[in-house]
Coordinates of C-alpha atoms in Angstrom, one line a residue:
Chain A
M111 CA 57.1 90.0 97.4
T112 CA 56.1 91.3 100.9
G113 CA 59.1 89.3 102.2
L114 CA 61.4 91.1 99.7
L115 CA 60.0 94.5 100.8
H116 CA 60.5 93.6 104.4
Q117 CA 64.1 92.6 103.8
I118 CA 64.8 95.9 101.9
A119 CA 63.1 98.0 104.6
S120 CA 65.1 96.4 107.4
G121 CA 68.2 96.6 105.2
I122 CA 67.7 100.4 104.9
A123 CA 67.3 100.6 108.7
S124 CA 70.6 98.8 109.4
G125 CA 72.1 100.7 106.4
A126 CA 71.5 103.9 108.2
I127 CA 73.6 102.7 111.1
Y128 CA 76.4 101.6 108.7
A129 CA 76.2 104.9 106.9
S130 CA 76.8 106.8 110.1
V131 CA 79.8 104.8 111.1
A132 CA 81.1 104.8 107.6
L133 CA 80.8 108.6 107.6
A134 CA 82.8 108.8 110.8
L135 CA 85.5 106.7 109.3
V136 CA 85.6 108.7 106.1
M137 CA 85.8 112.0 108.0
I138 CA 88.9 110.8 109.9
Y139 CA 90.4 109.3 106.7
Q140 CA 90.0 112.5 104.8
A141 CA 91.7 114.6 107.4
T142 CA 94.5 112.2 108.4
H143 CA 94.7 109.3 105.9
H144 CA 94.3 106.9 108.8
V145 CA 91.5 104.4 109.2
N146 CA 90.2 104.4 112.7
F147 CA 90.0 100.7 113.6
A148 CA 88.8 101.8 117.1
Q149 CA 85.7 103.7 115.8
G150 CA 83.3 100.9 116.7
E151 CA 84.7 100.5 120.2
M152 CA 84.5 104.2 120.7
A153 CA 80.8 104.1 119.7
T154 CA 80.2 101.1 122.1
L155 CA 81.7 103.2 125.0
S156 CA 79.4 106.1 124.1
T157 CA 76.4 103.7 124.2
F158 CA 77.5 102.3 127.7
V159 CA 77.8 105.9 129.0
C160 CA 74.3 106.7 127.6
L161 CA 72.8 103.6 129.3
T162 CA 74.4 104.5 132.6
L163 CA 72.9 107.9 132.4
I164 CA 69.5 106.5 131.6
Q165 CA 69.7 104.1 134.5
A166 CA 70.6 107.0 136.7
G167 CA 67.1 108.3 136.0
I168 CA 67.9 110.9 133.3
P169 CA 65.4 111.2 130.4
F170 CA 66.5 109.5 127.2
W171 CA 67.1 112.5 125.1
V172 CA 69.0 114.4 127.7
A173 CA 71.2 111.3 128.2
F174 CA 71.6 111.0 124.4
V175 CA 72.9 114.6 124.1
V176 CA 75.1 114.3 127.2
A177 CA 76.6 111.0 125.9
L178 CA 77.3 112.6 122.5
L179 CA 79.0 115.6 124.1
L180 CA 81.2 113.3 126.2
S181 CA 82.0 111.3 123.1
F182 CA 83.0 114.5 121.3
A183 CA 85.3 115.4 124.1
F184 CA 86.8 111.9 124.2
G185 CA 87.4 111.9 120.5
A186 CA 89.1 115.2 120.6
V187 CA 91.3 114.1 123.5
V188 CA 92.3 110.8 121.7
E189 CA 93.3 112.9 118.7
R190 CA 95.3 115.3 120.8
V191 CA 97.1 112.7 122.9
L192 CA 97.5 109.6 120.8
M193 CA 97.1 110.6 117.1
R194 CA 99.0 113.9 116.9
P195 CA 102.4 112.2 117.4
M196 CA 101.4 109.6 114.8
M197 CA 100.6 112.1 112.1
D198 CA 103.7 111.3 109.9
A199 CA 104.4 107.8 111.3
P200 CA 104.4 104.8 109.0
V201 CA 101.2 102.9 108.4
L202 CA 102.3 100.1 110.8
A203 CA 102.6 102.5 113.7
S204 CA 99.2 104.1 113.2
V205 CA 97.5 100.7 112.7
G206 CA 99.2 99.5 115.9
V207 CA 98.0 102.4 117.9
F208 CA 94.4 102.1 116.6
I209 CA 94.4 98.4 117.4
G210 CA 95.8 99.2 120.8
L211 CA 93.1 101.7 121.4
L212 CA 90.4 99.2 120.3
L213 CA 91.7 96.6 122.8
I214 CA 91.9 99.1 125.6
I215 CA 88.4 100.5 125.1
N216 CA 87.0 97.0 124.7
A217 CA 88.7 95.8 127.9
L218 CA 87.5 99.0 129.8
D219 CA 83.9 98.4 128.7
G220 CA 84.0 94.8 129.9
W221 CA 85.8 95.8 133.2
I222 CA 83.5 98.7 134.1
F223 CA 80.2 97.6 132.6
G224 CA 80.5 93.8 132.5
Y225 CA 80.3 91.3 129.7
T226 CA 76.6 90.4 130.1
I227 CA 74.4 91.3 127.2
K228 CA 72.1 94.1 128.2
P229 CA 68.8 95.3 126.7
F230 CA 68.8 99.0 125.7
P231 CA 65.6 101.1 125.8
S232 CA 64.3 102.6 122.6
P233 CA 63.0 106.1 122.6
F234 CA 60.5 105.4 119.8
H235 CA 57.4 103.8 121.2
S236 CA 54.3 102.9 119.3
A237 CA 51.5 100.5 120.1
H238 CA 51.4 99.1 116.6
A239 CA 54.0 98.4 113.9
M240 CA 53.9 101.0 111.1
L241 CA 53.8 100.7 107.3
G242 CA 51.8 97.5 107.4
G243 CA 54.2 95.8 109.7
Y244 CA 57.3 95.9 107.5
V245 CA 59.4 97.7 110.0
S246 CA 59.3 98.4 113.7
P247 CA 58.7 101.9 115.1
H248 CA 62.3 101.8 116.4
E249 CA 63.7 101.1 112.9
I250 CA 61.8 104.0 111.5
G251 CA 62.8 106.3 114.3
A252 CA 66.4 105.3 114.2
T253 CA 66.6 105.7 110.4
A254 CA 64.9 109.1 110.6
L255 CA 67.3 110.2 113.4
T256 CA 70.3 109.0 111.5
L257 CA 69.2 110.8 108.4
L258 CA 68.7 113.9 110.4
V259 CA 72.2 113.7 111.8
L260 CA 73.6 113.2 108.3
V261 CA 71.7 116.2 107.0
L262 CA 72.9 118.3 109.9
V263 CA 76.5 117.2 109.3
W264 CA 76.1 118.1 105.6
L265 CA 74.6 121.5 106.4
F266 CA 77.4 122.2 108.9
F267 CA 80.2 121.4 106.4
R268 CA 78.5 123.1 103.5
F269 CA 77.2 126.4 105.0
T270 CA 79.2 127.3 108.1
T271 CA 82.6 129.0 108.2
L272 CA 83.9 126.4 110.7
G273 CA 82.8 123.6 108.4
L274 CA 84.6 125.3 105.5
A275 CA 87.8 125.6 107.7
M276 CA 87.6 122.0 108.7
R277 CA 87.3 120.9 105.0
A278 CA 90.2 123.1 104.1
A279 CA 92.3 121.7 106.9
A280 CA 91.5 118.2 105.7
H281 CA 92.1 118.8 102.0
N282 CA 95.2 120.9 102.1
P283 CA 96.7 121.5 105.6
A284 CA 99.6 123.6 104.4
S285 CA 97.5 126.1 102.4
A286 CA 94.8 126.2 105.1
R287 CA 97.4 127.0 107.7
L288 CA 98.7 129.8 105.6
C289 CA 95.2 131.2 105.4
G290 CA 95.0 131.3 109.2
V291 CA 93.1 128.1 109.8
R292 CA 94.1 126.4 113.0
V293 CA 94.7 123.0 111.4
N294 CA 95.5 121.1 114.6
L295 CA 92.3 122.4 116.3
M296 CA 90.3 121.4 113.2
L297 CA 91.7 117.9 113.4
S298 CA 90.7 117.6 117.1
L299 CA 87.2 118.9 116.2
G300 CA 86.9 116.5 113.3
W301 CA 87.8 113.6 115.6
G302 CA 85.3 114.8 118.2
L303 CA 82.6 115.1 115.5
A304 CA 83.4 111.6 114.2
A305 CA 83.2 110.1 117.7
A306 CA 79.8 111.8 118.3
I307 CA 78.4 110.6 115.0
G308 CA 79.6 107.0 115.7
G309 CA 78.2 107.3 119.2
A310 CA 74.8 108.3 117.8
A311 CA 74.9 105.2 115.6
G312 CA 75.8 103.0 118.6
I313 CA 72.9 104.3 120.7
M314 CA 70.5 103.8 117.8
V315 CA 71.6 100.2 117.0
A316 CA 71.8 99.1 120.7
P317 CA 68.0 98.5 121.1
I318 CA 68.1 96.2 118.0
V319 CA 71.3 94.1 118.6
F320 CA 71.5 94.6 122.4
L321 CA 74.5 96.0 124.2
D322 CA 77.7 94.2 125.1
P323 CA 81.4 95.2 124.7
N324 CA 81.7 93.5 121.3
M325 CA 78.5 95.0 119.9
M326 CA 80.1 97.0 117.2
S327 CA 82.7 94.6 115.8
G328 CA 80.4 93.3 113.0
I329 CA 79.0 96.7 112.4
L330 CA 82.4 98.2 112.0
L331 CA 83.1 95.6 109.3
Y332 CA 79.9 96.6 107.3
A333 CA 80.9 100.3 107.8
F334 CA 84.3 99.5 106.3
A335 CA 82.6 97.8 103.4
G336 CA 80.3 100.8 103.0
A337 CA 83.1 103.3 103.1
L338 CA 85.1 101.4 100.5
L339 CA 82.1 100.9 98.3
G340 CA 81.3 104.6 98.3
G341 CA 84.9 105.6 98.0
I342 CA 87.0 106.1 101.2
D343 CA 87.5 109.8 100.5
S344 CA 83.9 110.7 99.7
P345 CA 81.5 111.5 102.6
L346 CA 78.5 111.3 100.4
G347 CA 79.8 108.0 98.9
A348 CA 80.2 106.6 102.4
V349 CA 76.6 107.4 103.3
I350 CA 75.2 105.8 100.1
G351 CA 77.7 102.9 100.4
G352 CA 76.5 102.3 104.0
F353 CA 72.9 102.1 102.9
A354 CA 73.8 99.9 99.9
V355 CA 75.7 97.5 102.2
G356 CA 72.8 97.3 104.6
V357 CA 70.4 96.3 101.8
L358 CA 72.8 93.9 100.1
E359 CA 73.7 92.3 103.5
N360 CA 70.0 91.7 104.2
L361 CA 69.1 90.4 100.7
F362 CA 72.1 88.1 100.5
G363 CA 71.4 86.9 104.1
A364 CA 67.8 86.2 103.3
Y365 CA 68.1 84.7 99.8
V366 CA 71.6 83.6 98.9
V367 CA 74.0 82.6 101.7
G368 CA 71.8 82.5 104.8
T369 CA 72.2 84.5 108.0
E370 CA 75.2 82.4 109.2
L371 CA 77.5 83.9 106.5
K372 CA 76.4 87.5 106.7
L373 CA 79.9 88.8 107.9
T374 CA 81.4 87.1 104.9
V375 CA 79.2 89.2 102.6
A376 CA 81.1 92.2 104.0
L377 CA 84.4 90.5 103.3
V378 CA 83.3 89.7 99.7
I379 CA 82.1 93.3 99.1
I380 CA 85.5 94.7 100.4
V381 CA 87.5 92.3 98.2
A382 CA 85.2 92.9 95.2
V383 CA 85.5 96.7 95.4
L384 CA 89.3 96.6 95.8
V385 CA 89.6 94.3 92.7
I386 CA 87.0 96.0 90.4
K387 CA 87.0 99.6 91.4
P388 CA 89.5 100.5 94.2
A389 CA 88.4 104.1 94.2
G390 CA 84.9 103.2 95.1
L391 CA 81.7 104.4 93.4
F392 CA 82.2 108.1 94.3
G393 CA 85.8 108.4 95.2
R394 CA 88.6 110.0 93.2
A395 CA 91.1 107.6 91.7
V396 CA 94.5 108.5 93.1
H397 CA 97.5 108.5 90.8
S398 CA 100.7 108.6 92.6
R399 CA 103.6 110.3 90.9
V400 CA 107.3 109.4 91.4
Chain B
M250 CA 102.8 128.4 114.8
P251 CA 105.9 128.1 112.6
D252 CA 106.7 124.7 113.9
D253 CA 103.4 123.4 112.6
I254 CA 104.4 123.8 109.0
S255 CA 106.6 120.8 109.0
P256 CA 105.1 118.6 111.7
A257 CA 107.9 116.4 112.9
G258 CA 106.7 113.0 114.0
T259 CA 108.0 112.1 117.5
V260 CA 107.8 108.5 116.6
P261 CA 111.1 107.2 115.2
R262 CA 110.7 105.7 111.8
A263 CA 111.7 102.2 111.0
A264 CA 115.5 102.0 111.2
K265 CA 117.8 101.2 108.4
P266 CA 117.1 97.7 107.2
V267 CA 119.5 95.2 108.6
L268 CA 120.1 92.2 106.4
P269 CA 120.7 89.0 108.3
G270 CA 124.4 88.6 108.0
R271 CA 126.5 85.6 107.0
F272 CA 126.2 82.6 109.1
T273 CA 129.3 82.7 111.3
S274 CA 130.7 80.2 113.7
R275 CA 129.6 82.5 116.6
H276 CA 126.1 82.3 115.3
A277 CA 126.4 78.5 115.2
L278 CA 127.7 78.4 118.7
W279 CA 124.8 80.5 120.2
M280 CA 122.2 78.6 118.2
G281 CA 123.7 75.3 119.3
L282 CA 123.6 76.4 122.9
F283 CA 120.0 77.7 122.6
L284 CA 118.9 74.4 121.0
A285 CA 120.6 72.3 123.6
V286 CA 118.8 74.2 126.3
M287 CA 115.4 73.8 124.5
V288 CA 116.0 70.1 123.9
S289 CA 117.0 69.5 127.5
F290 CA 113.6 70.8 128.6
T291 CA 112.2 67.6 127.2
F292 CA 113.6 65.7 130.1
F293 CA 113.3 68.2 132.9
A294 CA 109.9 69.9 132.4
D295 CA 106.6 68.3 133.5
S296 CA 104.0 67.7 130.8
Y297 CA 102.1 71.0 131.5
R298 CA 105.3 73.0 131.1
L299 CA 106.1 70.9 128.0
F300 CA 102.8 71.8 126.5
Q301 CA 103.4 75.5 127.2
L302 CA 106.8 75.3 125.5
T303 CA 105.3 73.5 122.5
M304 CA 102.8 76.3 122.2
L305 CA 105.7 78.8 122.5
V306 CA 107.3 77.2 119.5
V307 CA 103.9 77.2 117.7
Y308 CA 103.3 80.9 118.3
A309 CA 107.0 81.8 117.4
V310 CA 106.5 80.1 114.0
A311 CA 103.2 81.9 113.5
V312 CA 104.8 85.3 114.4
L313 CA 107.7 84.4 112.1
G314 CA 105.2 84.2 109.2
M315 CA 104.1 87.8 110.0
T316 CA 107.7 88.9 110.3
I317 CA 108.4 87.9 106.7
L318 CA 105.4 89.8 105.6
T319 CA 105.6 93.0 107.7
G320 CA 109.2 93.2 108.4
Y321 CA 110.5 92.3 105.0
S322 CA 107.9 93.5 102.5
G323 CA 106.3 96.2 104.6
Q324 CA 102.7 94.9 104.3
I325 CA 100.4 94.8 107.3
S326 CA 98.1 91.8 108.1
L327 CA 95.5 91.9 110.8
G328 CA 94.2 88.5 109.8
H329 CA 96.9 85.9 110.1
G330 CA 94.7 84.0 112.5
A331 CA 92.8 83.0 109.4
F332 CA 95.9 81.2 108.0
F333 CA 96.6 79.7 111.4
A334 CA 93.0 78.4 111.3
I335 CA 93.5 76.9 107.8
G336 CA 96.6 75.1 108.9
S337 CA 94.9 73.8 112.0
Y338 CA 91.8 72.6 110.2
A339 CA 93.8 71.0 107.4
T340 CA 95.6 68.9 109.9
A341 CA 92.5 68.2 112.0
I342 CA 90.4 67.2 109.0
L343 CA 93.1 64.8 107.6
M344 CA 93.8 63.3 111.0
S345 CA 90.3 63.0 112.3
N346 CA 88.3 62.2 109.1
Y347 CA 90.9 60.4 107.0
N348 CA 93.2 58.9 109.6
W349 CA 96.3 60.4 108.2
P350 CA 99.4 60.2 110.4
Y351 CA 100.1 63.6 112.0
W352 CA 103.5 64.2 110.4
A353 CA 102.1 63.8 106.9
T354 CA 99.5 66.5 107.4
V355 CA 102.0 69.3 107.9
P356 CA 103.0 69.7 104.2
V357 CA 99.3 69.6 103.2
A358 CA 98.5 72.3 105.8
A359 CA 101.4 74.4 104.5
A360 CA 100.2 74.1 100.9
A361 CA 96.6 74.9 101.7
S362 CA 97.5 78.0 103.7
A363 CA 99.9 79.1 101.0
L364 CA 97.2 78.7 98.3
V365 CA 94.6 80.7 100.3
G366 CA 97.2 83.3 101.1
F367 CA 98.0 83.7 97.4
L368 CA 94.3 84.1 96.6
I369 CA 93.7 86.7 99.3
G370 CA 96.9 88.5 98.8
F371 CA 96.5 88.8 95.0
P372 CA 93.8 91.5 95.0
A373 CA 94.8 93.3 98.2
L374 CA 98.5 93.6 97.6
R375 CA 98.2 95.6 94.5
L376 CA 97.0 98.4 96.7
G377 CA 98.4 100.4 99.6
G378 CA 99.2 98.9 103.0
L379 CA 96.1 100.3 104.6
Y380 CA 93.8 98.4 102.2
L381 CA 95.5 95.1 103.0
A382 CA 95.1 95.8 106.7
L383 CA 91.4 96.4 106.1
T384 CA 90.9 93.3 104.0
T385 CA 92.7 91.1 106.5
F386 CA 90.8 92.7 109.4
A387 CA 87.6 91.7 107.6
L388 CA 89.0 88.2 107.0
A389 CA 89.8 87.8 110.7
V390 CA 86.3 88.8 111.8
A391 CA 84.6 86.5 109.3
V392 CA 86.7 83.3 109.9
P393 CA 84.7 81.8 112.8
Q394 CA 81.5 82.2 110.8
I395 CA 83.0 80.5 107.7
L396 CA 84.2 77.6 109.9
K397 CA 80.7 77.1 111.4
V398 CA 78.9 76.9 108.0
N399 CA 76.5 74.0 108.0
A400 CA 77.3 73.0 104.4
L401 CA 80.9 72.2 105.6
S402 CA 80.0 70.7 108.9
D403 CA 80.6 67.1 107.7
L404 CA 84.2 68.1 107.1
T405 CA 84.8 70.7 109.8
G406 CA 82.6 69.3 112.6
G407 CA 80.6 72.6 112.6
V408 CA 80.3 74.4 116.0
Q409 CA 81.5 71.3 117.9
G410 CA 84.8 71.1 116.0
L411 CA 87.0 68.1 115.7
T412 CA 89.1 66.0 118.1
M413 CA 92.2 64.0 117.2
D414 CA 94.2 61.1 118.7
K415 CA 97.4 62.0 120.5
A416 CA 100.6 61.5 118.6
S417 CA 103.0 59.0 120.1
A418 CA 106.8 58.6 119.8
P419 CA 107.9 56.6 116.8
F420 CA 110.5 53.8 116.5
G421 CA 109.9 52.7 120.0
L422 CA 111.7 55.7 121.5
P423 CA 111.3 55.9 125.3
L424 CA 109.4 59.2 125.2
T425 CA 105.9 60.2 126.3
G426 CA 103.5 61.7 123.8
D427 CA 104.0 65.2 125.3
Q428 CA 107.8 64.9 125.0
W429 CA 107.6 63.7 121.5
I430 CA 105.2 66.3 120.4
Y431 CA 107.4 69.0 121.9
L432 CA 110.5 67.6 120.1
F433 CA 108.6 67.3 116.8
S434 CA 107.4 70.9 117.0
L435 CA 110.9 72.1 117.9
G436 CA 112.3 70.2 114.9
V437 CA 109.7 71.6 112.5
G438 CA 110.2 75.1 114.0
C439 CA 114.0 74.9 113.5
V440 CA 113.5 73.9 109.8
V441 CA 111.0 76.8 109.3
F442 CA 113.3 79.3 111.0
L443 CA 116.3 78.2 108.9
M444 CA 114.3 78.5 105.8
A445 CA 113.1 82.0 106.7
W446 CA 116.6 83.0 107.5
N447 CA 117.8 81.8 104.2
L448 CA 115.0 83.4 102.4
A449 CA 115.6 86.8 104.1
R450 CA 119.3 87.0 103.4
G451 CA 119.1 85.7 99.8
R452 CA 118.0 87.4 96.7
S453 CA 114.3 87.4 97.6
G454 CA 115.0 89.0 101.0
R455 CA 116.9 91.8 99.3
A456 CA 114.1 92.3 96.8
M457 CA 111.5 92.4 99.6
L458 CA 113.5 95.0 101.6
A459 CA 113.9 97.1 98.5
V460 CA 110.2 97.0 98.0
R461 CA 109.6 98.0 101.6
E462 CA 112.0 100.9 101.4
Q463 CA 111.3 102.3 98.0
A464 CA 108.8 100.4 95.9
V465 CA 109.3 102.6 92.8
A466 CA 113.1 102.3 92.8
A467 CA 112.8 98.6 93.4
E468 CA 110.5 98.3 90.4
A469 CA 112.9 100.3 88.3
M470 CA 115.6 97.8 89.1
G471 CA 113.6 95.0 87.8
V472 CA 111.7 93.7 90.8
G473 CA 108.2 92.6 89.8
L474 CA 106.2 94.4 92.5
A475 CA 102.8 92.7 92.4
G476 CA 104.3 89.2 91.9
L477 CA 106.9 89.6 94.7
K478 CA 104.3 91.0 97.2
T479 CA 101.8 88.2 96.4
R480 CA 104.5 85.5 96.7
T481 CA 105.7 87.0 100.0
F482 CA 102.1 87.0 101.3
A483 CA 101.7 83.3 100.3
V484 CA 105.0 82.3 102.0
S485 CA 104.0 84.2 105.1
A486 CA 100.6 82.5 105.1
M487 CA 102.3 79.2 104.6
I488 CA 104.6 79.6 107.6
T489 CA 101.7 80.7 109.9
G490 CA 99.7 77.7 108.5
V491 CA 102.5 75.3 109.6
A492 CA 102.2 76.8 113.1
G493 CA 98.4 76.1 112.9
A494 CA 99.1 72.5 112.0
L495 CA 101.6 72.1 114.9
S496 CA 99.0 73.6 117.3
S497 CA 96.4 71.1 116.2
I498 CA 98.8 68.2 116.8
A499 CA 99.6 69.6 120.2
V500 CA 96.1 70.5 121.3
Q501 CA 94.3 67.6 119.6
F502 CA 91.2 69.7 119.2
V503 CA 90.0 72.4 116.9
A504 CA 86.8 74.5 117.2
P505 CA 85.7 77.6 115.2
D506 CA 85.7 80.0 118.2
S507 CA 89.4 79.4 118.9
F508 CA 90.1 81.2 115.7
N509 CA 88.4 84.4 116.4
F510 CA 89.5 88.0 115.7
F511 CA 91.4 88.0 119.0
L512 CA 93.8 85.3 117.7
S513 CA 94.8 87.5 114.8
I514 CA 95.3 90.5 117.1
T515 CA 97.3 88.4 119.5
L516 CA 99.6 87.4 116.6
F517 CA 99.9 91.0 115.6
V518 CA 100.8 92.0 119.2
G519 CA 103.4 89.2 119.2
L520 CA 104.9 90.6 116.0
V521 CA 105.2 94.1 117.4
V522 CA 106.6 93.0 120.7
G523 CA 109.2 90.7 119.1
G524 CA 110.2 93.3 116.6
V525 CA 108.7 93.5 113.1
D526 CA 111.9 93.0 111.2
S527 CA 113.7 90.6 113.5
I528 CA 113.7 86.9 112.8
P529 CA 115.0 85.9 116.3
G530 CA 112.5 88.4 117.7
A531 CA 109.7 86.0 116.6
L532 CA 110.8 83.9 119.6
F533 CA 110.2 86.7 122.0
G534 CA 106.8 87.3 120.3
G535 CA 106.0 83.6 120.8
A536 CA 107.0 83.7 124.4
F537 CA 104.9 86.8 125.0
I538 CA 101.8 85.3 123.4
E539 CA 102.1 82.1 125.4
F540 CA 102.9 83.4 128.9
I541 CA 101.5 87.0 129.2
P542 CA 97.8 86.1 128.8
N543 CA 98.2 83.3 131.5
I544 CA 99.6 85.8 133.9
A545 CA 97.0 88.5 132.9
N546 CA 94.0 86.1 133.2
D547 CA 94.8 85.7 136.9
I548 CA 94.2 89.4 137.3
S549 CA 90.8 89.8 135.6
K550 CA 89.0 88.8 132.4
A551 CA 89.5 92.2 130.9
A552 CA 93.2 92.3 131.8
P553 CA 94.7 90.6 128.7
G554 CA 93.0 93.0 126.3
A555 CA 94.0 96.0 128.3
I556 CA 97.6 94.8 128.7
Y557 CA 97.8 94.0 125.0
G558 CA 96.5 97.5 124.1
V559 CA 98.8 99.3 126.4
I560 CA 101.8 97.3 125.3
L561 CA 100.9 97.9 121.6
I562 CA 100.7 101.6 122.0
G563 CA 103.7 101.7 124.3
F564 CA 105.9 99.8 121.9
M565 CA 104.8 101.9 118.9
F566 CA 105.8 105.1 120.8
L567 CA 108.9 103.9 122.7
M568 CA 110.3 100.8 121.1
P569 CA 109.0 100.5 117.5
R570 CA 111.6 97.8 116.6
G571 CA 110.5 95.6 119.5
V572 CA 112.5 93.4 121.8
G573 CA 114.4 91.8 118.9
G574 CA 115.5 95.2 117.6
A575 CA 116.5 96.3 121.1
V576 CA 118.5 93.1 121.8
V577 CA 120.4 93.4 118.4
N578 CA 121.2 97.0 119.2
L579 CA 122.5 96.1 122.7
I580 CA 124.7 93.3 121.3
R581 CA 126.1 95.7 118.6
R582 CA 126.8 98.4 121.1
A583 CA 128.5 95.9 123.5
A584 CA 130.6 94.7 120.5
G585 CA 131.8 98.3 120.0
R586 CA 129.9 98.8 116.8
G587 CA 127.3 101.1 118.4
T588 CA 125.3 102.8 115.6
K589 CA 122.3 104.0 117.5
A590 CA 120.4 102.2 114.8
G591 CA 117.1 102.6 116.7
L592 CA 117.2 106.3 116.2
A593 CA 118.4 106.4 112.6
Q594 CA 116.0 108.0 110.2
A595 CA 115.3 106.0 107.1
P596 CA 112.5 106.0 104.5
A597 CA 109.5 104.4 106.0
A598 CA 107.4 101.5 104.7
E599 CA 104.6 103.5 103.0

């Protein structure tokens, strides 16, 4: 029983990371109907930047904020330069550009920062494990911080004018434009925000999985599974889906398939969702008309 | 911002579909010449060059599988490395564990890949192209883990992989093993290319193109959408599986980490470089996959990834029909039938 509780607790901790990346994916999907295959690599780049800042002697939280601001700017630039011309392109072209971006960022990470696996400092120190040793202080801190980010994002979209404008631009660009919303600017902001959320997830997971250029490839897969499970067009669904995938992955890994097949769990979840309920748990079913 | 209301993509859409034409005597002449050159390499090239040429054929066949899928039915796969792996492992397991002769394993490898392709394609193909890309992406990432599973290690050799004996020339032909393997791969490659050519210009090819251009209209004309897409996926997986089998025979070794995500991406890059809807373009794709990483590796460890990425984005923006499309265009223009096909606007895949 304690083993089960332990698995669920650490599943929630990794679920928080998946939820953040899934949210970043869904935000971009909602606005552009593209899936950003480079989301994970962008987060890894943010994490490397953060580590570099910390090693330069900057306090953790300052480095954290600066890295997220830089990620925001990077995301906005990528949207402006690479994605804007792809807005109406066929799926193949956008997938090609995203995969290209993934490869370039991955190579840049390796080239600049090296391929050795690096430890990453955790900001959450504690002499003793909390909650009877079920979870580490870092897991609790990371989960809390992720939840805080998610709540902030929700508040932003729900209660600010800018958030409303961004939602309008994502849902109905033509009408939003006629109401005076600068849709293109909103798309850039959305990309920036998604990059920052992904970056926060990367920095929070790095102390657990250690940092190397391929750190996020598995995590991106779980985030895909979470986003599909929750419904690829539902931000709330993505968050719940991310947590669910985290718990499922840990339980299956511990009791059913063993840790060596954990990535396959994500594959099975993706296929199962697409077969049984393609719209996901919280998504809207899309009916296309001729 | 009035121009914002109808944002015009600067990326040219896929051009009007070009059905492979009738097989004319000029085609036969060019192909004969090309084959003669390829066969002559058997006697001029040293064994290292022969191995590289063998792998060129292998990758060209693998890319051809993706051409059938993406170019003809408009579906995107980021996980064809998985089918390459299934073909490779089918051959390796039969040769290494059961002492089958190498040539007999190729049909089994083809059947195994086709079956798995059918099973994977069936759920994903009922949905939009993006979902298939996602599913196959997941497949590509998960493959090495599946190959390493302990429960299967008696069969697959686990992390260590499997080694095989080298094939030797039959009937007492005066050829070295490398020469024979090259000729064997070339022969199988020719058969597969001819089959793909016939498939593409026949009834199935037309149905696939119709589905790519206008799925609803195709369905209205009696094309069974889900069935056709699933069968196309299975054929595509089968062709790439054959490539995997040939690669096992040539390399005489398989291990899980050769079939990682990067292999799938490499095949995807080869597809884009060769031209998604060009059957001869698969050859350019194969040459690109075999030779560019060798050159790039001399520069730095990070270089292949960066070069692939830059080339992918560059081709998407500047040459969306790849080398194959560009060559076809050049030939047409030279022949006085210039249509500027590369710039023509046509309904896109999805």
